[in-house]
Structures are given as structure tokens and as C-alpha cells.
């Protein structure tokens, strides 16, 4: 039987909680310790800052689907995450790390939105079909990607993929995650009211503080 509280990394076991009867009890401090270790393995230079711990507590409870805590934070564990915040605050790193807390669950791939558009420019509408209709996906840096262009025709590639993934979510409960530097008004300007309306149903909006420092400096 898989123990969801035990993560084996390089032959070392990390216990991020305990099983009590039929209940899984996660330990947030141990989850933070593991995230910092995993972050250093993945990114070399990585640190969890005290000012981000409240946000990480919310995100950790989302990813382990703690119903009581999710209800407290008004988060729907059945929906995806839209993680927003200033440039360099750590959105991408956090989204890449969260999936490692639940290795027993189906993982999602993290793809820069601009790369999706570059793929469209090369392969055309097959890209929209591929990213829109299957798989667990996290689109990084939503809203700053260029407009797609294939055989002389412009296309708002990511907007079309979001519409397709909304249908995927409705019909098959497949979640979509994303990160963005933009606010709600800027996203609506980029993708239009129809897509913005679907995004409200696709995502839980979770945000870093607008004054979060650029951790890349």
C-alpha cells in the first residue's frame, strides 16, 4: 500500500505526516522542510521565505485536498490553481514543487505559455487540440505570450486552449493550473470576457502579496 505521507528522494525517506487509522494527517512544517530540500535539488538556489509561509500553507492544503482547510480558505480542491503575483516572486518554482508533495497522484506538466504559442506557430491547430483536450497541465506566465500566427492567420492560442480545457474540466474533471503576473482586468483585456468568465470556473485564484520581492535578485 502506498503511504502518501512518505516521499523517497535519492534513497532518503521524508515523512511529511502520519496515518492515524483511516485518516492522513499532514505536518505543515515537515512539508515546508521537504519543499525546501526538493527546491534546492531542482533549482540549486532555493529558499522558503517566512513571509510566504501563509500562502504556502494555503497551497499545501489545496494540493493534499484538506477539505476543512480548503473550505476555510474558500478554495475548491476540484478546481485548478491560478497563482498570481509580481515578477520573480516564486510562482513558477512553487507550482513545480507542489506536485512533488503528492507523488501518489497524477502529476501535471508545467509548460511556459510562450512555448505553447511557438509550438502553434510551427504545428498549427494540432497544438490547441493537444494541449486543450488531454492531460494535466500547468501553463506558466499566462498572458504575456505573443499572439500565435500560422499560415498568415493570427490566433489567440492560449485563449482557445483555455476554452477547450473548460470543456475538459466540465466533462472529465481534469484540472488546469496556471501562473500569471497580470490582474483580472488585464487577463480579460488579453483574452476577452468569454474566456475570463470560464477562468472563474476553472481556477481558484491564489495570490502572492503585490509587494513580494523579486527573489531572483
Coordinates of N, CA and C in Angstrom, one line a residue:
X1 N 0.8 -1.2 0.0 CA 0.0 0.0 0.0 C 0.9 1.3 0.0
X2 N 0.6 2.2 -0.8 CA 1.3 3.5 -0.9 C 1.0 4.3 0.3
X3 N 2.1 4.8 0.9 CA 2.0 5.7 2.1 C 2.1 7.1 1.5
X4 N 1.0 7.9 1.5 CA 1.0 9.3 0.9 C 1.9 10.2 1.7
X5 N 2.2 9.9 3.0 CA 3.0 10.7 3.8 C 4.5 10.5 3.7
X6 N 4.9 9.5 3.0 CA 6.3 9.2 2.8 C 6.7 9.4 1.4
X7 N 7.8 10.3 1.3 CA 8.3 10.6 0.0 C 9.8 10.1 0.0
X8 N 10.1 9.3 -1.0 CA 11.5 8.8 -1.1 C 12.3 9.6 -2.2
X9 N 13.3 10.2 -1.8 CA 14.1 11.1 -2.7 C 15.6 10.7 -2.6
X10 N 16.1 10.1 -3.6 CA 17.5 9.8 -3.7 C 17.9 8.7 -2.6
X11 N 16.9 7.8 -2.3 CA 17.2 6.8 -1.3 C 16.9 7.2 0.1
X12 N 16.5 8.5 0.3 CA 16.2 9.0 1.6 C 14.7 9.2 1.7
X13 N 14.1 8.7 2.9 CA 12.7 8.9 3.1 C 12.4 10.1 3.9
X14 N 11.4 10.9 3.4 CA 10.9 12.1 4.1 C 9.5 11.8 4.5
X15 N 9.2 12.0 5.8 CA 7.9 11.8 6.3 C 7.2 13.1 6.5
X16 N 6.2 13.4 5.7 CA 5.5 14.7 5.8 C 4.2 14.7 6.6
X17 N 4.0 13.6 7.3 CA 2.8 13.4 8.1 C 2.7 12.0 8.6
X18 N 1.6 11.7 9.2 CA 1.3 10.3 9.7 C -0.1 9.8 9.3
X19 N -0.2 8.5 9.3 CA -1.5 7.9 9.0 C -2.1 7.5 10.4
X20 N -3.2 8.1 10.8 CA -3.9 7.7 12.0 C -5.2 7.1 11.7
X21 N -5.2 5.7 11.8 CA -6.4 5.0 11.4 C -6.6 5.1 9.9
X22 N -7.8 5.6 9.5 CA -8.0 5.8 8.1 C -7.8 7.2 7.6
X23 N -7.2 8.0 8.5 CA -7.0 9.5 8.2 C -5.6 9.8 8.0
X24 N -5.3 10.6 7.0 CA -3.9 11.0 6.7 C -3.7 12.4 7.4
X25 N -2.8 12.5 8.3 CA -2.5 13.8 9.0 C -1.2 14.4 8.6
X26 N -1.3 15.4 7.8 CA 0.0 16.0 7.3 C 0.5 17.0 8.3
X27 N 1.8 17.2 8.3 CA 2.5 18.1 9.1 C 3.1 19.2 8.3
X28 N 2.6 20.4 8.4 CA 2.9 21.5 7.6 C 4.4 21.9 7.6
X29 N 5.0 21.9 8.8 CA 6.4 22.2 9.0 C 7.3 21.2 8.3
X30 N 6.9 19.9 8.3 CA 7.7 18.9 7.6 C 7.5 19.0 6.1
X31 N 6.3 19.5 5.7 CA 6.1 19.7 4.3 C 7.0 20.8 3.8
X32 N 7.1 21.9 4.6 CA 7.9 23.0 4.2 C 9.4 22.6 4.1
X33 N 9.8 21.7 5.1 CA 11.2 21.2 5.1 C 11.5 20.4 3.8
X34 N 10.5 19.6 3.5 CA 10.7 18.8 2.2 C 10.7 19.7 1.0
X35 N 9.8 20.7 1.0 CA 9.8 21.6 -0.2 C 11.1 22.3 -0.4
X36 N 11.7 22.7 0.8 CA 13.0 23.5 0.7 C 14.1 22.5 0.2
X37 N 14.1 21.3 0.7 CA 15.1 20.3 0.2 C 14.9 20.0 -1.3
X38 N 13.6 19.8 -1.7 CA 13.4 19.5 -3.1 C 13.7 20.7 -4.0
X39 N 13.4 21.9 -3.5 CA 13.7 23.1 -4.2 C 15.2 23.3 -4.5
X40 N 16.0 22.9 -3.5 CA 17.4 23.0 -3.7 C 17.9 22.0 -4.7
X41 N 17.3 20.8 -4.7 CA 17.6 19.8 -5.6 C 17.3 20.2 -7.1
X42 N 16.1 20.8 -7.2 CA 15.7 21.2 -8.6 C 16.3 22.5 -9.1
X43 N 16.4 23.5 -8.2 CA 16.8 24.8 -8.7 C 18.2 25.3 -8.1
X44 N 18.8 24.4 -7.3 CA 20.1 24.8 -6.7 C 19.9 25.9 -5.6
X45 N 19.6 27.1 -6.1 CA 19.4 28.2 -5.1 C 17.9 28.3 -4.9
X46 N 17.5 27.9 -3.7 CA 16.1 28.0 -3.4 C 16.0 28.2 -1.9
X47 N 15.0 29.0 -1.5 CA 14.8 29.3 -0.1 C 13.3 29.6 0.1
X48 N 12.8 29.1 1.2 CA 11.4 29.4 1.6 C 11.5 30.6 2.6
X49 N 10.8 31.7 2.2 CA 10.9 32.9 3.0 C 9.7 33.0 4.0
X50 N 9.9 33.4 5.2 CA 8.9 33.4 6.2 C 7.6 34.2 5.8
X51 N 7.8 35.2 5.0 CA 6.6 36.0 4.5 C 5.7 35.2 3.5
X52 N 6.2 34.1 3.0 CA 5.5 33.3 2.0 C 4.8 32.1 2.7
X53 N 5.0 31.9 4.0 CA 4.6 30.7 4.6 C 3.0 30.6 4.7
X54 N 2.4 31.7 4.9 CA 0.9 31.7 5.0 C 0.3 31.3 3.6
X55 N 0.9 31.8 2.5 CA 0.5 31.4 1.2 C 0.7 29.9 1.0
X56 N 1.9 29.5 1.3 CA 2.3 28.1 1.1 C 1.4 27.1 2.0
X57 N 1.0 27.6 3.1 CA 0.0 26.8 3.9 C -1.3 26.6 3.2
X58 N -1.8 27.6 2.6 CA -3.0 27.5 1.8 C -2.8 26.6 0.6
X59 N -1.6 26.7 -0.1 CA -1.4 25.9 -1.3 C -1.2 24.4 -0.9
X60 N -0.5 24.2 0.2 CA -0.3 22.8 0.6 C -1.6 22.1 1.0
X61 N -2.5 22.9 1.6 CA -3.8 22.3 1.9 C -4.6 22.0 0.7
X62 N -4.4 22.9 -0.3 CA -5.1 22.6 -1.6 C -4.6 21.4 -2.2
X63 N -3.3 21.2 -2.3 CA -2.7 20.1 -3.1 C -3.0 18.8 -2.4
X64 N -3.1 18.7 -1.1 CA -3.4 17.5 -0.4 C -4.9 17.3 -0.2
X65 N -5.7 18.3 -0.7 CA -7.1 18.3 -0.7 C -7.7 18.2 0.8
X66 N -7.2 19.0 1.7 CA -7.7 19.0 3.0 C -9.0 19.8 3.0
X67 N -10.1 19.1 3.1 CA -11.4 19.7 2.8 C -11.8 20.8 3.8
X68 N -11.4 20.5 5.1 CA -11.7 21.5 6.1 C -11.0 22.8 5.9
X69 N -9.7 22.7 5.6 CA -8.9 23.9 5.4 C -9.2 24.6 4.1
X70 N -9.5 23.8 3.1 CA -9.9 24.4 1.8 C -11.2 25.2 1.9
X71 N -12.1 24.7 2.7 CA -13.4 25.4 3.0 C -13.1 26.7 3.7
X72 N -12.2 26.6 4.7 CA -11.9 27.8 5.4 C -11.3 28.9 4.5
X73 N -10.5 28.5 3.5 CA -9.8 29.5 2.6 C -10.7 29.7 1.4
X74 N -11.9 29.1 1.3 CA -12.8 29.3 0.2 C -12.1 28.8 -1.1
X75 N -11.4 27.7 -1.0 CA -10.8 27.0 -2.1 C -11.5 25.7 -2.5
X76 N -11.7 25.5 -3.8 CA -12.4 24.3 -4.2 C -11.3 23.3 -4.7
X77 N -11.0 22.2 -4.0 CA -9.9 21.3 -4.4 C -10.2 20.6 -5.7
X78 N -11.4 20.7 -6.2 CA -11.7 20.1 -7.5 C -11.4 21.0 -8.7
X79 N -11.1 22.3 -8.4 CA -10.7 23.2 -9.5 C -9.2 23.4 -9.5
X80 N -8.7 24.0 -10.6 CA -7.3 24.2 -10.7 C -6.9 25.5 -9.9
X81 N -5.6 25.8 -10.0 CA -5.0 26.9 -9.4 C -4.6 28.0 -10.4
X82 N -4.9 29.2 -10.1 CA -4.3 30.3 -10.9 C -3.5 31.1 -9.9
X83 N -2.2 31.0 -9.9 CA -1.3 31.6 -8.9 C -0.8 32.9 -9.5
X84 N -1.1 34.0 -8.9 CA -0.7 35.3 -9.4 C 0.3 36.0 -8.5
X85 N 1.0 37.0 -9.0 CA 2.0 37.7 -8.2 C 3.0 38.4 -9.1
X86 N 3.8 39.3 -8.5 CA 4.7 40.1 -9.2 C 5.8 39.2 -9.8
X87 N 6.5 39.8 -10.8 CA 7.6 39.1 -11.4 C 8.7 38.7 -10.4
X88 N 9.1 37.4 -10.5 CA 10.2 36.9 -9.6 C 9.8 36.5 -8.2
X89 N 8.5 36.6 -7.9 CA 8.1 36.2 -6.5 C 8.2 34.8 -6.2
X90 N 8.3 33.9 -7.2 CA 8.4 32.5 -7.0 C 7.3 31.6 -7.4
X91 N 6.4 32.2 -8.3 CA 5.2 31.4 -8.7 C 5.6 30.1 -9.4
X92 N 6.5 30.2 -10.4 CA 6.8 29.0 -11.1 C 7.4 27.9 -10.3
X93 N 8.4 28.3 -9.4 CA 9.0 27.4 -8.5 C 8.0 26.7 -7.6
X94 N 7.1 27.4 -7.1 CA 6.1 26.8 -6.2 C 5.2 25.8 -6.9
X95 N 4.8 26.2 -8.1 CA 3.9 25.3 -8.9 C 4.7 24.0 -9.3
X96 N 6.0 24.2 -9.6 CA 6.8 23.0 -9.9 C 7.0 22.1 -8.7
X97 N 7.0 22.7 -7.5 CA 7.3 21.9 -6.3 C 6.1 21.2 -5.8
X98 N 4.9 21.9 -5.8 CA 3.7 21.4 -5.2 C 3.4 20.0 -5.6
X99 N 3.6 19.7 -6.9 CA 3.2 18.4 -7.4 C 4.0 17.2 -6.7
X100 N 5.2 17.6 -6.2 CA 6.0 16.5 -5.6 C 5.6 16.2 -4.2
X101 N 4.7 17.0 -3.6 CA 4.1 16.6 -2.3 C 3.1 15.5 -2.4
X102 N 2.6 15.2 -3.6 CA 1.6 14.2 -3.7 C 2.0 13.2 -4.9
X103 N 3.1 12.5 -4.7 CA 3.6 11.6 -5.8 C 2.7 10.5 -6.1
X104 N 1.7 10.2 -5.2 CA 0.7 9.2 -5.4 C -0.4 9.6 -6.4
X105 N -0.5 10.9 -6.7 CA -1.5 11.5 -7.5 C -0.9 11.7 -8.9
X106 N -1.8 11.8 -9.9 CA -1.4 12.1 -11.3 C -0.8 13.5 -11.4
X107 N 0.4 13.6 -11.9 CA 1.1 14.9 -11.9 C 0.7 15.7 -13.1
X108 N 1.1 17.0 -13.1 CA 0.8 17.9 -14.2 C 2.2 18.4 -14.7
X109 N 2.2 18.6 -16.0 CA 3.4 19.2 -16.6 C 3.3 20.7 -16.6
X110 N 4.4 21.4 -16.4 CA 4.5 22.9 -16.3 C 5.1 23.3 -17.6
X111 N 4.3 24.1 -18.5 CA 4.8 24.5 -19.8 C 4.7 26.0 -19.9
X112 N 5.7 26.7 -20.2 CA 5.6 28.2 -20.5 C 4.6 28.5 -21.6
X113 N 3.7 29.4 -21.3 CA 2.7 29.7 -22.3 C 3.3 30.1 -23.7
X114 N 4.4 30.8 -23.6 CA 5.1 31.3 -24.9 C 5.5 30.0 -25.7
X115 N 5.9 28.9 -25.0 CA 6.3 27.7 -25.7 C 5.2 27.1 -26.4
X116 N 4.0 27.2 -25.8 CA 2.8 26.7 -26.4 C 2.5 27.4 -27.7
X117 N 2.7 28.7 -27.7 CA 2.5 29.5 -28.9 C 3.5 29.2 -29.9
X118 N 4.8 29.1 -29.5 CA 5.8 28.7 -30.5 C 5.5 27.4 -31.2
X119 N 4.9 26.5 -30.4 CA 4.5 25.2 -31.0 C 3.4 25.4 -32.0
X120 N 2.4 26.2 -31.7 CA 1.3 26.5 -32.6 C 1.9 27.1 -33.9
X121 N 2.8 28.0 -33.8 CA 3.4 28.7 -35.0 C 4.1 27.7 -35.9
X122 N 4.5 26.6 -35.3 CA 5.2 25.5 -36.1 C 4.3 24.5 -36.6
X123 N 3.3 24.0 -35.7 CA 2.5 22.9 -36.0 C 1.0 23.2 -36.3
X124 N 0.6 24.4 -36.0 CA -0.7 24.8 -36.3 C -1.7 24.4 -35.2
X125 N -3.0 24.1 -35.7 CA -4.1 23.9 -34.7 C -4.0 22.6 -34.0
X126 N -3.1 21.7 -34.4 CA -2.9 20.5 -33.6 C -2.4 20.8 -32.2
X127 N -1.7 21.9 -32.1 CA -1.2 22.3 -30.7 C -2.4 22.6 -29.8
X128 N -3.4 23.3 -30.3 CA -4.5 23.6 -29.5 C -5.3 22.3 -29.1
X129 N -5.4 21.4 -30.1 CA -6.0 20.1 -29.8 C -5.2 19.4 -28.7
X130 N -3.9 19.3 -28.9 CA -3.1 18.5 -28.0 C -3.1 19.1 -26.5
X131 N -3.0 20.4 -26.4 CA -3.0 21.0 -25.0 C -4.4 21.2 -24.5
X132 N -5.3 21.3 -25.4 CA -6.7 21.6 -24.9 C -7.5 20.4 -24.5
X133 N -7.2 19.3 -25.0 CA -8.1 18.1 -24.8 C -7.6 17.0 -24.0
X134 N -6.4 17.0 -23.4 CA -5.9 15.9 -22.7 C -4.8 16.3 -21.7
X135 N -4.7 15.5 -20.7 CA -3.5 15.7 -19.7 C -3.7 16.8 -18.7
X136 N -3.0 16.6 -17.6 CA -3.0 17.6 -16.5 C -1.9 18.6 -16.8
X137 N -2.3 19.9 -16.9 CA -1.4 20.9 -17.5 C -1.3 22.1 -16.5
X138 N -0.2 22.7 -16.5 CA 0.0 24.0 -15.8 C 0.7 24.9 -16.8
X139 N 0.0 26.0 -17.1 CA 0.5 27.0 -18.1 C 1.2 28.1 -17.4
X140 N 2.5 28.3 -17.6 CA 3.3 29.2 -16.8 C 3.3 30.6 -17.6
X141 N 3.3 31.7 -16.8 CA 3.3 33.0 -17.3 C 2.2 33.3 -18.3
X142 N 1.0 33.0 -17.8 CA -0.2 33.2 -18.6 C -0.4 34.7 -18.9
X143 N -0.6 35.0 -20.2 CA -1.0 36.4 -20.5 C 0.1 37.2 -21.1
X144 N 1.4 36.8 -21.1 CA 2.5 37.5 -21.6 C 3.0 36.9 -22.9
X145 N 2.4 35.8 -23.3 CA 2.8 35.1 -24.5 C 2.4 36.0 -25.8
X146 N 3.1 35.8 -26.9 CA 2.7 36.6 -28.1 C 1.5 35.9 -28.7
X147 N 0.9 36.7 -29.6 CA -0.2 36.1 -30.4 C 0.4 35.1 -31.4
X148 N -0.4 34.0 -31.6 CA 0.0 32.9 -32.5 C -0.2 33.3 -33.9
X149 N 0.6 32.7 -34.8 CA 0.4 33.0 -36.2 C 0.8 31.8 -37.0
X150 N -0.2 31.3 -37.8 CA 0.0 30.1 -38.6 C -0.5 30.3 -40.0
X151 N 0.3 30.2 -41.0 CA -0.1 30.4 -42.4 C -0.8 31.8 -42.6
X152 N -0.2 32.8 -41.9 CA -0.8 34.1 -42.1 C -2.0 34.5 -41.3
X153 N -2.5 33.5 -40.5 CA -3.7 33.8 -39.7 C -3.3 33.9 -38.2
X154 N -3.7 35.0 -37.6 CA -3.5 35.2 -36.2 C -4.4 34.4 -35.3
X155 N -3.9 34.0 -34.1 CA -4.8 33.2 -33.3 C -4.4 33.4 -31.8
X156 N -5.4 33.7 -31.0 CA -5.1 33.8 -29.5 C -5.0 32.4 -29.0
X157 N -3.9 31.8 -29.1 CA -3.7 30.3 -28.9 C -4.1 29.9 -27.4
X158 N -3.6 30.6 -26.5 CA -3.8 30.2 -25.1 C -5.3 30.5 -24.7
X159 N -5.9 31.5 -25.2 CA -7.3 31.7 -25.0 C -8.2 30.6 -25.6
X160 N -7.8 30.1 -26.8 CA -8.5 28.9 -27.3 C -8.3 27.7 -26.5
X161 N -7.1 27.5 -26.0 CA -6.8 26.3 -25.2 C -7.6 26.4 -23.8
X162 N -7.7 27.6 -23.3 CA -8.5 27.7 -22.0 C -9.9 27.4 -22.2
X163 N -10.5 27.8 -23.4 CA -11.9 27.4 -23.7 C -12.0 25.9 -23.8
X164 N -11.0 25.2 -24.5 CA -11.1 23.8 -24.6 C -10.9 23.1 -23.3
X165 N -10.1 23.6 -22.4 CA -9.8 23.0 -21.1 C -11.0 23.2 -20.2
X166 N -11.8 24.3 -20.4 CA -13.0 24.4 -19.6 C -14.0 23.3 -19.9
X167 N -14.1 23.0 -21.2 CA -15.0 21.8 -21.6 C -14.4 20.5 -21.0
X168 N -13.1 20.4 -21.0 CA -12.4 19.2 -20.5 C -12.7 19.1 -19.0
X169 N -12.7 20.2 -18.3 CA -13.0 20.2 -16.9 C -14.5 19.9 -16.6
X170 N -15.4 20.5 -17.4 CA -16.8 20.2 -17.2 C -17.1 18.7 -17.4
X171 N -16.5 18.1 -18.5 CA -16.9 16.8 -18.9 C -16.1 15.7 -18.2
X172 N -14.8 16.0 -17.8 CA -14.0 14.9 -17.2 C -13.3 15.3 -15.9
X173 N -13.6 16.5 -15.4 CA -13.0 17.0 -14.1 C -11.4 17.0 -14.2
X174 N -10.9 17.2 -15.3 CA -9.4 17.4 -15.5 C -9.0 18.8 -15.1
X175 N -8.2 19.0 -14.1 CA -7.8 20.3 -13.7 C -6.7 21.0 -14.5
X176 N -6.8 22.3 -14.6 CA -5.8 23.1 -15.2 C -5.2 24.1 -14.2
X177 N -3.9 24.2 -14.2 CA -3.2 25.2 -13.3 C -2.5 26.3 -14.2
X178 N -2.3 27.4 -13.6 CA -1.6 28.5 -14.4 C -0.9 29.4 -13.4
X179 N 0.1 30.2 -13.9 CA 0.6 31.3 -13.2 C 0.5 32.5 -14.0
X180 N 0.5 33.7 -13.4 CA 0.4 34.9 -14.2 C 0.9 36.1 -13.4
X181 N 1.4 37.1 -14.1 CA 1.8 38.4 -13.5 C 0.6 39.4 -13.6
X182 N -0.4 39.1 -14.3 CA -1.5 40.0 -14.7 C -2.6 39.9 -13.6
X183 N -3.3 41.1 -13.5 CA -4.5 41.1 -12.7 C -5.8 40.7 -13.5
X184 N -6.9 40.6 -12.9 CA -8.1 40.2 -13.6 C -8.5 41.0 -14.8
X185 N -8.4 42.3 -14.6 CA -8.7 43.2 -15.7 C -7.8 43.0 -16.9
X186 N -6.5 42.8 -16.6 CA -5.5 42.7 -17.7 C -5.7 41.3 -18.4
X187 N -6.1 40.3 -17.6 CA -6.4 39.0 -18.2 C -7.6 39.1 -19.1
X188 N -8.6 39.8 -18.7 CA -9.8 40.0 -19.5 C -9.5 40.7 -20.8
X189 N -8.6 41.8 -20.7 CA -8.2 42.5 -21.9 C -7.5 41.6 -22.8
X190 N -6.7 40.7 -22.3 CA -5.8 39.8 -23.1 C -6.7 38.7 -23.8
X191 N -7.6 38.2 -23.1 CA -8.4 37.0 -23.6 C -9.8 37.2 -23.9
X192 N -10.4 38.3 -23.4 CA -11.8 38.6 -23.7 C -12.7 38.1 -22.5
X193 N -13.9 38.7 -22.5 CA -14.8 38.4 -21.4 C -15.2 36.9 -21.3
X194 N -15.4 36.3 -22.5 CA -15.8 34.9 -22.5 C -14.8 34.0 -21.9
X195 N -13.6 34.2 -22.2 CA -12.5 33.3 -21.6 C -12.4 33.7 -20.1
X196 N -12.4 34.9 -19.8 CA -12.3 35.3 -18.3 C -13.4 34.7 -17.5
X197 N -14.7 34.6 -18.1 CA -15.8 34.0 -17.4 C -15.5 32.5 -17.1
X198 N -14.9 31.8 -18.1 CA -14.6 30.4 -18.0 C -13.5 30.2 -17.0
X199 N -12.5 31.2 -16.9 CA -11.4 31.1 -16.0 C -11.9 31.1 -14.5
X200 N -13.0 31.9 -14.3 CA -13.5 31.9 -12.9 C -14.0 30.6 -12.5
X201 N -14.5 29.8 -13.4 CA -15.0 28.4 -13.1 C -13.9 27.4 -13.1
X202 N -12.8 27.7 -13.9 CA -11.7 26.7 -14.0 C -10.7 26.8 -12.8
X203 N -10.6 28.0 -12.2 CA -9.5 28.2 -11.3 C -9.9 28.7 -9.9
X204 N -9.1 28.4 -8.9 CA -9.1 29.1 -7.6 C -8.0 30.1 -7.8
X205 N -8.3 31.4 -7.5 CA -7.3 32.4 -7.6 C -6.6 32.6 -6.2
X206 N -5.3 32.3 -6.3 CA -4.4 32.5 -5.1 C -3.3 33.4 -5.5
X207 N -3.0 34.4 -4.6 CA -2.1 35.4 -5.0 C -1.0 35.7 -3.9
X208 N 0.2 35.9 -4.5 CA 1.3 36.4 -3.6 C 1.0 37.9 -3.3
X209 N 1.6 38.4 -2.2 CA 1.4 39.8 -1.9 C 1.9 40.6 -3.1
X210 N 1.2 41.7 -3.4 CA 1.6 42.5 -4.6 C 3.0 43.2 -4.3
X211 N 3.4 43.2 -3.1 CA 4.7 43.8 -2.8 C 5.8 42.8 -2.6
X212 N 5.5 41.5 -2.9 CA 6.6 40.5 -2.8 C 7.8 40.9 -3.6
X213 N 9.0 40.6 -3.0 CA 10.2 41.0 -3.6 C 10.6 40.0 -4.7
X214 N 11.4 40.5 -5.6 CA 11.9 39.7 -6.7 C 13.1 38.8 -6.1
X215 N 12.8 37.5 -6.0 CA 13.7 36.6 -5.3 C 14.9 36.2 -6.2
X216 N 14.8 36.6 -7.5 CA 15.9 36.3 -8.4 C 17.1 37.3 -8.3
X217 N 16.9 38.4 -7.6 CA 18.0 39.3 -7.4 C 18.9 39.0 -6.3

